[in-house]
C-alpha positions as YAML, in Angstrom:
chain: A
units: angstrom
residues:
- id: 1
  name: GLY
  ca: [-36.60, 4.27, 0.06]
- id: 2
  name: THR
  ca: [-35.79, 5.86, -3.29]
- id: 3
  name: LYS
  ca: [-32.02, 5.66, -2.73]
- id: 4
  name: ALA
  ca: [-31.74, 9.22, -4.04]
- id: 5
  name: GLY
  ca: [-28.90, 11.46, -2.70]
- id: 6
  name: PHE
  ca: [-29.84, 13.86, 0.08]
- id: 7
  name: SER
  ca: [-32.88, 11.63, 0.74]
- id: 8
  name: GLU
  ca: [-35.10, 12.24, 3.77]
- id: 9
  name: ASP
  ca: [-35.66, 8.50, 4.14]
- id: 10
  name: ALA
  ca: [-34.99, 7.13, 7.57]
- id: 11
  name: PHE
  ca: [-33.06, 3.83, 7.67]
- id: 12
  name: LEU
  ca: [-34.51, 2.31, 10.83]
- id: 13
  name: VAL
  ca: [-33.44, -1.33, 10.63]
- id: 14
  name: GLU
  ca: [-32.56, -4.08, 13.04]
- id: 15
  name: GLY
  ca: [-32.75, -1.85, 16.11]
- id: 16
  name: VAL
  ca: [-30.58, 1.04, 14.86]
- id: 17
  name: ARG
  ca: [-30.96, 4.23, 12.85]
- id: 18
  name: ARG
  ca: [-28.37, 4.10, 10.08]
- id: 19
  name: VAL
  ca: [-26.92, 7.22, 8.47]
- id: 20
  name: SER
  ca: [-26.47, 7.55, 4.70]
- id: 21
  name: GLY
  ca: [-24.76, 10.97, 4.59]
- id: 22
  name: LEU
  ca: [-24.63, 12.23, 0.99]
- id: 23
  name: TYR
  ca: [-25.31, 8.71, -0.31]
- id: 24
  name: GLY
  ca: [-28.54, 6.94, -1.10]
- id: 25
  name: HIS
  ca: [-27.86, 4.13, 1.33]
- id: 26
  name: PRO
  ca: [-25.78, 3.65, 4.52]
- id: 27
  name: ASN
  ca: [-23.75, 0.85, 3.00]
- id: 28
  name: ASN
  ca: [-22.41, 3.34, 0.38]
- id: 29
  name: LEU
  ca: [-21.27, 5.66, 3.17]
- id: 30
  name: GLY
  ca: [-19.43, 2.77, 4.92]
- id: 31
  name: LEU
  ca: [-17.78, 1.67, 1.67]
- id: 32
  name: ALA
  ca: [-16.47, 5.13, 0.92]
- id: 33
  name: MET
  ca: [-15.26, 5.97, 4.40]
- id: 34
  name: GLY
  ca: [-13.45, 2.67, 4.65]
- id: 35
  name: ARG
  ca: [-11.20, 3.72, 1.78]
- id: 36
  name: TYR
  ca: [-10.34, 7.13, 3.18]
- id: 37
  name: TRP
  ca: [-9.61, 6.87, 6.91]
- id: 38
  name: PRO
  ca: [-6.63, 4.50, 6.74]
- id: 39
  name: ILE
  ca: [-4.67, 6.95, 4.52]
- id: 40
  name: ALA
  ca: [-5.56, 9.95, 6.66]
- id: 41
  name: ALA
  ca: [-4.57, 8.02, 9.84]
- id: 42
  name: ALA
  ca: [-1.26, 6.96, 8.31]
- id: 43
  name: LEU
  ca: [-0.43, 10.52, 7.28]
- id: 44
  name: ALA
  ca: [-1.41, 11.79, 10.77]
- id: 45
  name: HIS
  ca: [1.09, 9.26, 12.22]
- id: 46
  name: ALA
  ca: [3.83, 10.41, 9.85]
- id: 47
  name: ALA
  ca: [3.12, 14.10, 10.53]
- id: 48
  name: PHE
  ca: [3.34, 13.60, 14.27]
- id: 49
  name: TRP
  ca: [6.41, 11.46, 14.47]
- id: 50
  name: GLY
  ca: [8.30, 13.25, 11.66]
- id: 51
  name: ALA
  ca: [8.15, 16.60, 13.44]
- id: 52
  name: PRO
  ca: [11.13, 17.94, 15.40]
- id: 53
  name: THR
  ca: [9.02, 18.51, 18.56]
- id: 54
  name: ARG
  ca: [5.86, 17.06, 20.00]
- id: 55
  name: ARG
  ca: [4.12, 20.45, 19.80]
- id: 56
  name: GLU
  ca: [4.98, 20.82, 16.16]
- id: 57
  name: GLY
  ca: [3.95, 17.23, 15.51]
- id: 58
  name: LEU
  ca: [0.51, 17.91, 17.05]
- id: 59
  name: ARG
  ca: [0.12, 20.95, 14.81]
- id: 60
  name: ARG
  ca: [1.06, 19.10, 11.67]
- id: 61
  name: ALA
  ca: [-1.01, 16.04, 12.49]
- id: 62
  name: ALA
  ca: [-4.18, 17.91, 13.55]
- id: 63
  name: PRO
  ca: [-5.72, 18.30, 10.03]
- id: 64
  name: TRP
  ca: [-5.18, 14.59, 9.30]
- id: 65
  name: VAL
  ca: [-6.61, 13.64, 12.70]
- id: 66
  name: VAL
  ca: [-9.73, 15.60, 12.03]
- id: 67
  name: VAL
  ca: [-10.20, 13.92, 8.61]
- id: 68
  name: THR
  ca: [-9.59, 10.51, 10.21]
- id: 69
  name: LEU
  ca: [-12.16, 11.15, 12.94]
- id: 70
  name: LEU
  ca: [-14.75, 12.38, 10.51]
- id: 71
  name: CYS
  ca: [-14.27, 9.36, 8.26]
- id: 72
  name: VAL
  ca: [-14.31, 6.86, 11.14]
- id: 73
  name: GLY
  ca: [-17.42, 8.57, 12.55]
- id: 74
  name: GLY
  ca: [-19.22, 8.30, 9.24]
- id: 75
  name: LEU
  ca: [-18.17, 4.67, 9.01]
- id: 76
  name: LEU
  ca: [-19.43, 3.91, 12.54]
- id: 77
  name: VAL
  ca: [-22.88, 5.55, 12.13]
- id: 78
  name: SER
  ca: [-23.45, 3.81, 8.84]
- id: 79
  name: PHE
  ca: [-23.80, 0.58, 10.94]
- id: 80
  name: SER
  ca: [-22.40, -1.39, 8.07]
- id: 81
  name: ARG
  ca: [-21.06, -4.61, 9.49]
- id: 82
  name: GLY
  ca: [-18.97, -5.16, 6.30]
- id: 83
  name: ALA
  ca: [-17.43, -1.70, 6.91]
- id: 84
  name: TYR
  ca: [-16.60, -2.72, 10.43]
- id: 85
  name: LEU
  ca: [-14.85, -5.89, 9.27]
- id: 86
  name: GLY
  ca: [-12.94, -3.90, 6.69]
- id: 87
  name: ALA
  ca: [-11.90, -1.30, 9.26]
- id: 88
  name: ALA
  ca: [-10.60, -4.02, 11.54]
- id: 89
  name: ALA
  ca: [-8.52, -5.47, 8.75]
- id: 90
  name: ALA
  ca: [-7.22, -2.02, 7.79]
- id: 91
  name: GLY
  ca: [-6.33, -1.23, 11.37]
- id: 92
  name: LEU
  ca: [-4.28, -4.40, 11.69]
- id: 93
  name: VAL
  ca: [-2.33, -3.56, 8.49]
- id: 94
  name: LEU
  ca: [-1.66, -0.04, 9.76]
- id: 95
  name: ALA
  ca: [-0.40, -1.38, 13.07]
- id: 96
  name: ALA
  ca: [1.78, -4.02, 11.40]
- id: 97
  name: LEU
  ca: [3.37, -1.56, 8.99]
- id: 98
  name: LEU
  ca: [3.66, 1.62, 11.12]
- id: 99
  name: LEU
  ca: [4.42, 0.44, 14.68]
- id: 100
  name: PRO
  ca: [8.13, -0.29, 15.32]
- id: 101
  name: ARG
  ca: [9.00, -3.98, 15.36]
- id: 102
  name: THR
  ca: [10.58, -3.66, 18.83]
- id: 103
  name: LEU
  ca: [7.27, -2.44, 20.13]
- id: 104
  name: TRP
  ca: [5.61, -5.72, 19.10]
- id: 105
  name: ARG
  ca: [7.88, -7.48, 21.55]
- id: 106
  name: ASP
  ca: [6.64, -5.26, 24.37]
- id: 107
  name: ARG
  ca: [4.29, -7.20, 26.61]
- id: 108
  name: ARG
  ca: [2.41, -4.00, 27.48]
- id: 109
  name: LEU
  ca: [1.34, -3.54, 23.83]
- id: 110
  name: LEU
  ca: [0.27, -7.18, 23.55]
- id: 111
  name: LEU
  ca: [-1.67, -6.95, 26.79]
- id: 112
  name: GLY
  ca: [-3.28, -3.72, 25.64]
- id: 113
  name: LEU
  ca: [-4.30, -5.24, 22.29]
- id: 114
  name: GLY
  ca: [-5.65, -8.27, 24.05]
- id: 115
  name: ALA
  ca: [-7.63, -6.15, 26.46]
- id: 116
  name: ALA
  ca: [-9.04, -4.03, 23.63]
- id: 117
  name: ALA
  ca: [-10.09, -7.16, 21.70]
- id: 118
  name: ALA
  ca: [-11.70, -8.63, 24.84]
- id: 119
  name: LEU
  ca: [-13.62, -5.39, 25.48]
- id: 120
  name: GLY
  ca: [-14.78, -5.30, 21.88]
- id: 121
  name: LEU
  ca: [-16.03, -8.88, 22.13]
- id: 122
  name: ILE
  ca: [-17.74, -8.17, 25.43]
- id: 123
  name: GLY
  ca: [-19.43, -5.10, 23.91]
- id: 124
  name: LEU
  ca: [-20.60, -7.11, 20.87]
- id: 125
  name: LEU
  ca: [-22.03, -9.82, 23.10]
- id: 126
  name: ALA
  ca: [-23.76, -7.17, 25.21]
- id: 127
  name: LEU
  ca: [-25.39, -5.65, 22.17]
- id: 128
  name: VAL
  ca: [-26.54, -9.07, 20.99]
- id: 129
  name: ALA
  ca: [-27.87, -9.79, 24.55]
- id: 130
  name: LEU
  ca: [-29.78, -6.51, 24.44]
- id: 131
  name: ASP
  ca: [-31.44, -7.83, 21.26]
- id: 132
  name: VAL
  ca: [-29.86, -5.24, 18.91]
- id: 133
  name: GLU
  ca: [-30.34, -7.35, 15.82]
- id: 134
  name: ARG
  ca: [-27.89, -5.31, 13.74]
- id: 135
  name: PHE
  ca: [-25.00, -6.67, 15.71]
- id: 136
  name: ASN
  ca: [-26.11, -10.31, 15.51]
- id: 137
  name: PRO
  ca: [-23.71, -12.02, 13.07]
- id: 138
  name: PHE
  ca: [-26.35, -14.69, 12.47]
- id: 139
  name: GLY
  ca: [-29.24, -12.28, 11.95]
- id: 140
  name: ALA
  ca: [-31.68, -11.97, 9.07]
- id: 141
  name: SER
  ca: [-29.48, -9.78, 6.89]
- id: 142
  name: SER
  ca: [-26.66, -12.29, 7.08]
- id: 143
  name: ALA
  ca: [-29.03, -15.04, 5.95]
- id: 144
  name: ILE
  ca: [-30.09, -12.86, 3.04]
- id: 145
  name: ARG
  ca: [-26.45, -12.49, 1.94]
- id: 146
  name: LEU
  ca: [-26.13, -16.31, 1.78]
- id: 147
  name: GLN
  ca: [-29.32, -16.57, -0.23]
- id: 148
  name: THR
  ca: [-28.10, -13.95, -2.63]
- id: 149
  name: TRP
  ca: [-24.74, -15.72, -3.07]
- id: 150
  name: ARG
  ca: [-26.50, -19.00, -3.84]
- id: 151
  name: SER
  ca: [-28.61, -17.21, -6.50]
- id: 152
  name: ALA
  ca: [-25.47, -15.64, -7.97]
- id: 153
  name: LEU
  ca: [-23.76, -19.03, -8.12]
- id: 154
  name: ALA
  ca: [-26.80, -20.46, -9.90]
- id: 155
  name: MET
  ca: [-26.64, -17.54, -12.34]
- id: 156
  name: LEU
  ca: [-22.88, -18.20, -12.91]
- id: 157
  name: ARG
  ca: [-23.47, -21.92, -13.56]
- id: 158
  name: ASP
  ca: [-25.90, -20.99, -16.34]
- id: 159
  name: ALA
  ca: [-23.54, -18.27, -17.77]
- id: 160
  name: PRO
  ca: [-19.92, -19.28, -16.93]
- id: 161
  name: LEU
  ca: [-18.56, -16.58, -19.27]
- id: 162
  name: GLY
  ca: [-20.52, -13.89, -17.50]
- id: 163
  name: ILE
  ca: [-23.76, -12.03, -18.11]
- id: 164
  name: GLY
  ca: [-22.31, -8.62, -19.02]
- id: 165
  name: LEU
  ca: [-22.07, -5.28, -17.21]
- id: 166
  name: ASP
  ca: [-24.91, -4.22, -14.98]
- id: 167
  name: GLN
  ca: [-27.20, -7.22, -15.89]
- id: 168
  name: PHE
  ca: [-27.49, -8.79, -12.43]
- id: 169
  name: GLY
  ca: [-30.49, -6.70, -11.42]
- id: 170
  name: ARG
  ca: [-32.35, -7.59, -14.64]
- id: 171
  name: LEU
  ca: [-31.76, -11.32, -14.29]
- id: 172
  name: TYR
  ca: [-31.90, -11.70, -10.51]
- id: 173
  name: PRO
  ca: [-35.73, -11.99, -10.27]
- id: 174
  name: ALA
  ca: [-35.50, -15.28, -12.15]
- id: 175
  name: TYR
  ca: [-32.92, -16.64, -9.65]
- id: 176
  name: ILE
  ca: [-34.05, -15.08, -6.39]
- id: 177
  name: ASP
  ca: [-34.86, -17.39, -3.44]
- id: 178
  name: PRO
  ca: [-38.70, -17.67, -3.28]
- id: 179
  name: ALA
  ca: [-38.62, -16.60, 0.30]
- id: 180
  name: LEU
  ca: [-37.29, -13.19, -0.79]
- id: 181
  name: ALA
  ca: [-39.33, -12.72, -3.89]
- id: 182
  name: SER
  ca: [-42.00, -10.63, -2.21]
- id: 183
  name: THR
  ca: [-39.52, -8.38, -0.38]
- id: 184
  name: ASN
  ca: [-37.45, -5.40, -1.40]
- id: 185
  name: GLU
  ca: [-34.53, -7.79, -2.12]
- id: 186
  name: ILE
  ca: [-36.09, -8.31, -5.58]
- id: 187
  name: ASN
  ca: [-34.39, -4.98, -6.49]
- id: 188
  name: THR
  ca: [-30.86, -6.20, -5.57]
- id: 189
  name: ALA
  ca: [-28.47, -4.89, -8.24]
- id: 190
  name: HIS
  ca: [-25.30, -6.94, -7.45]
- id: 191
  name: PRO
  ca: [-24.36, -10.15, -5.67]
- id: 192
  name: HIS
  ca: [-22.66, -8.49, -2.67]
- id: 193
  name: ASN
  ca: [-19.38, -10.29, -3.28]
- id: 194
  name: LEU
  ca: [-16.54, -8.92, -5.33]
- id: 195
  name: LEU
  ca: [-15.55, -12.20, -6.85]
- id: 196
  name: LEU
  ca: [-19.06, -13.18, -7.93]
- id: 197
  name: ASP
  ca: [-19.66, -9.62, -9.12]
- id: 198
  name: ILE
  ca: [-16.58, -9.55, -11.30]
- id: 199
  name: ALA
  ca: [-17.11, -13.10, -12.60]
- id: 200
  name: LEU
  ca: [-20.72, -12.33, -13.62]
- id: 201
  name: ARG
  ca: [-19.97, -8.93, -15.18]
- id: 202
  name: MET
  ca: [-16.67, -9.68, -16.94]
- id: 203
  name: GLY
  ca: [-16.22, -13.47, -16.87]
- id: 204
  name: PRO
  ca: [-12.88, -15.23, -16.45]
- id: 205
  name: PRO
  ca: [-10.85, -12.51, -18.17]
- id: 206
  name: GLY
  ca: [-12.16, -10.01, -15.65]
- id: 207
  name: LEU
  ca: [-11.14, -12.22, -12.73]
- id: 208
  name: LEU
  ca: [-7.64, -12.62, -14.22]
- id: 209
  name: ALA
  ca: [-7.26, -8.88, -14.75]
- id: 210
  name: PHE
  ca: [-8.43, -8.17, -11.26]
- id: 211
  name: ALA
  ca: [-6.00, -10.70, -9.76]
- id: 212
  name: TRP
  ca: [-3.15, -9.17, -11.73]
- id: 213
  name: LEU
  ca: [-4.01, -5.63, -10.61]
- id: 214
  name: ILE
  ca: [-4.20, -6.63, -6.97]
- id: 215
  name: ALA
  ca: [-0.93, -8.57, -7.19]
- id: 216
  name: ARG
  ca: [0.77, -5.60, -8.84]
- id: 217
  name: PHE
  ca: [-0.57, -3.22, -6.18]
- id: 218
  name: TYR
  ca: [0.79, -5.23, -3.29]
- id: 219
  name: GLY
  ca: [4.02, -5.78, -5.22]
- id: 220
  name: ASP
  ca: [4.41, -2.02, -5.62]
- id: 221
  name: VAL
  ca: [3.73, -1.52, -1.93]
- id: 222
  name: ARG
  ca: [6.28, -4.15, -0.91]
- id: 223
  name: ARG
  ca: [8.92, -2.68, -3.16]
- id: 224
  name: GLY
  ca: [8.21, 0.80, -1.88]
- id: 225
  name: LEU
  ca: [8.47, -0.24, 1.72]
- id: 226
  name: ALA
  ca: [11.78, -1.97, 1.00]
- id: 227
  name: GLY
  ca: [13.16, 1.05, -0.74]
- id: 228
  name: VAL
  ca: [12.88, 4.83, -0.30]
- id: 229
  name: GLY
  ca: [9.19, 5.13, -0.81]
- id: 230
  name: ASP
  ca: [6.90, 7.14, 1.50]
- id: 231
  name: ARG
  ca: [6.30, 4.53, 4.22]
- id: 232
  name: ALA
  ca: [3.32, 6.25, 5.76]
- id: 233
  name: LEU
  ca: [1.49, 6.71, 2.44]
- id: 234
  name: LEU
  ca: [2.26, 3.16, 1.39]
- id: 235
  name: ALA
  ca: [1.01, 1.78, 4.68]
- id: 236
  name: GLY
  ca: [-2.21, 3.82, 4.33]
- id: 237
  name: LEU
  ca: [-2.69, 2.52, 0.77]
- id: 238
  name: ALA
  ca: [-2.15, -1.07, 1.81]
- id: 239
  name: ALA
  ca: [-4.56, -0.73, 4.67]
- id: 240
  name: ALA
  ca: [-7.19, 0.98, 2.56]
- id: 241
  name: MET
  ca: [-7.00, -1.66, -0.15]
- id: 242
  name: THR
  ca: [-7.04, -4.50, 2.35]
- id: 243
  name: GLY
  ca: [-10.07, -3.06, 4.12]
- id: 244
  name: ALA
  ca: [-11.84, -2.59, 0.82]
- id: 245
  name: LEU
  ca: [-11.15, -6.16, -0.25]
- id: 246
  name: VAL
  ca: [-12.44, -7.53, 3.11]
- id: 247
  name: HIS
  ca: [-15.56, -5.39, 2.90]
- id: 248
  name: GLY
  ca: [-15.95, -6.30, -0.77]
- id: 249
  name: LEU
  ca: [-16.44, -9.95, 0.21]
- id: 250
  name: VAL
  ca: [-19.89, -8.99, 1.57]
- id: 251
  name: ASP
  ca: [-20.75, -5.91, -0.46]
- id: 252
  name: GLN
  ca: [-19.87, -3.92, -3.51]
- id: 253
  name: PHE
  ca: [-16.14, -3.34, -4.29]
- id: 254
  name: TYR
  ca: [-15.71, -1.62, -7.64]
- id: 255
  name: PHE
  ca: [-18.73, -1.01, -9.88]
- id: 256
  name: TRP
  ca: [-19.86, 2.30, -8.51]
- id: 257
  name: PRO
  ca: [-18.17, 5.57, -9.72]
- id: 258
  name: ASP
  ca: [-16.66, 6.68, -6.44]
- id: 259
  name: LEU
  ca: [-15.37, 3.18, -5.65]
- id: 260
  name: ALA
  ca: [-13.88, 2.74, -9.08]
- id: 261
  name: PHE
  ca: [-12.17, 6.17, -8.78]
- id: 262
  name: ALA
  ca: [-10.79, 5.28, -5.35]
- id: 263
  name: PHE
  ca: [-9.55, 1.90, -6.65]
- id: 264
  name: TRP
  ca: [-7.49, 3.41, -9.54]
- id: 265
  name: LEU
  ca: [-6.26, 6.17, -7.23]
- id: 266
  name: LEU
  ca: [-4.84, 3.53, -4.87]
- id: 267
  name: ILE
  ca: [-3.28, 1.68, -7.74]
- id: 268
  name: MET
  ca: [-1.65, 4.84, -9.09]
- id: 269
  name: LEU
  ca: [-0.38, 6.07, -5.72]
- id: 270
  name: ALA
  ca: [1.16, 2.67, -4.91]
- id: 271
  name: ALA
  ca: [3.02, 2.75, -8.23]
- id: 272
  name: ARG
  ca: [4.42, 6.28, -7.86]
- id: 273
  name: PRO
  ca: [4.07, 7.31, -4.20]
- id: 274
  name: ALA
  ca: [7.15, 9.46, -3.82]
- id: 275
  name: GLU
  ca: [6.64, 11.45, -7.01]
- id: 276
  name: VAL
  ca: [3.00, 12.08, -6.22]
- id: 277
  name: ARG
  ca: [3.64, 13.24, -2.67]
- id: 278
  name: SER
  ca: [6.40, 15.60, -3.76]
- id: 279
  name: ALA
  ca: [4.11, 17.07, -6.41]
...
């Protein structure tokens, strides 16, 4: 496809029809929605439980629930496996930060979570058994990721200080696995791994800056949760960043305009959550 917004291209791959929404590719839709739904879900939780009555709580939470469902729906129909992994990580963070600690000692919750995990695994195995290639973790696209990473590592060995911003696509044809040279993968613009991407674009200083920013973000979240910060917002921020990091291990993380904007918005909100919410 042309990867142009509002494209009429149909993404029929590995037994599924993937949705791209307003983006040029389904992966972009999954990346974006993965950053939005955890915050909306956390705010829905706070709106419901912070209300004086259950009816009032439903009324207050309804807009956030709608946003959450729309975002999760977009994420699901993108059929991005990286987005699914990120969503699972984000969901675990939300549960850990928002559910009361006493609830975690309730056997009914543990049994429910275990049953949900078992059903999810059974469903995944059923899809694999039905030969839906998209849900096969050892399928062709997973092998392509590994080949791309090997090429990126070879590029990094030749240029340990980095190759500069947006140069991967220009140099990749010289490093691509010969088995992929005659495929559309020749047009790959980034290594599909946040650490390799940052290292190649910005070198060791970029990796250090990134590590400092992430450490500061989680430090701000921890201090906010220990103080008087907005717990729901902080939980949503932590979940969104965690999901983005997990997804970024197999796809893009920062170097697209909407992802960069979302990243700095998460950083800013974690640093000043109470002031921003009151404004």
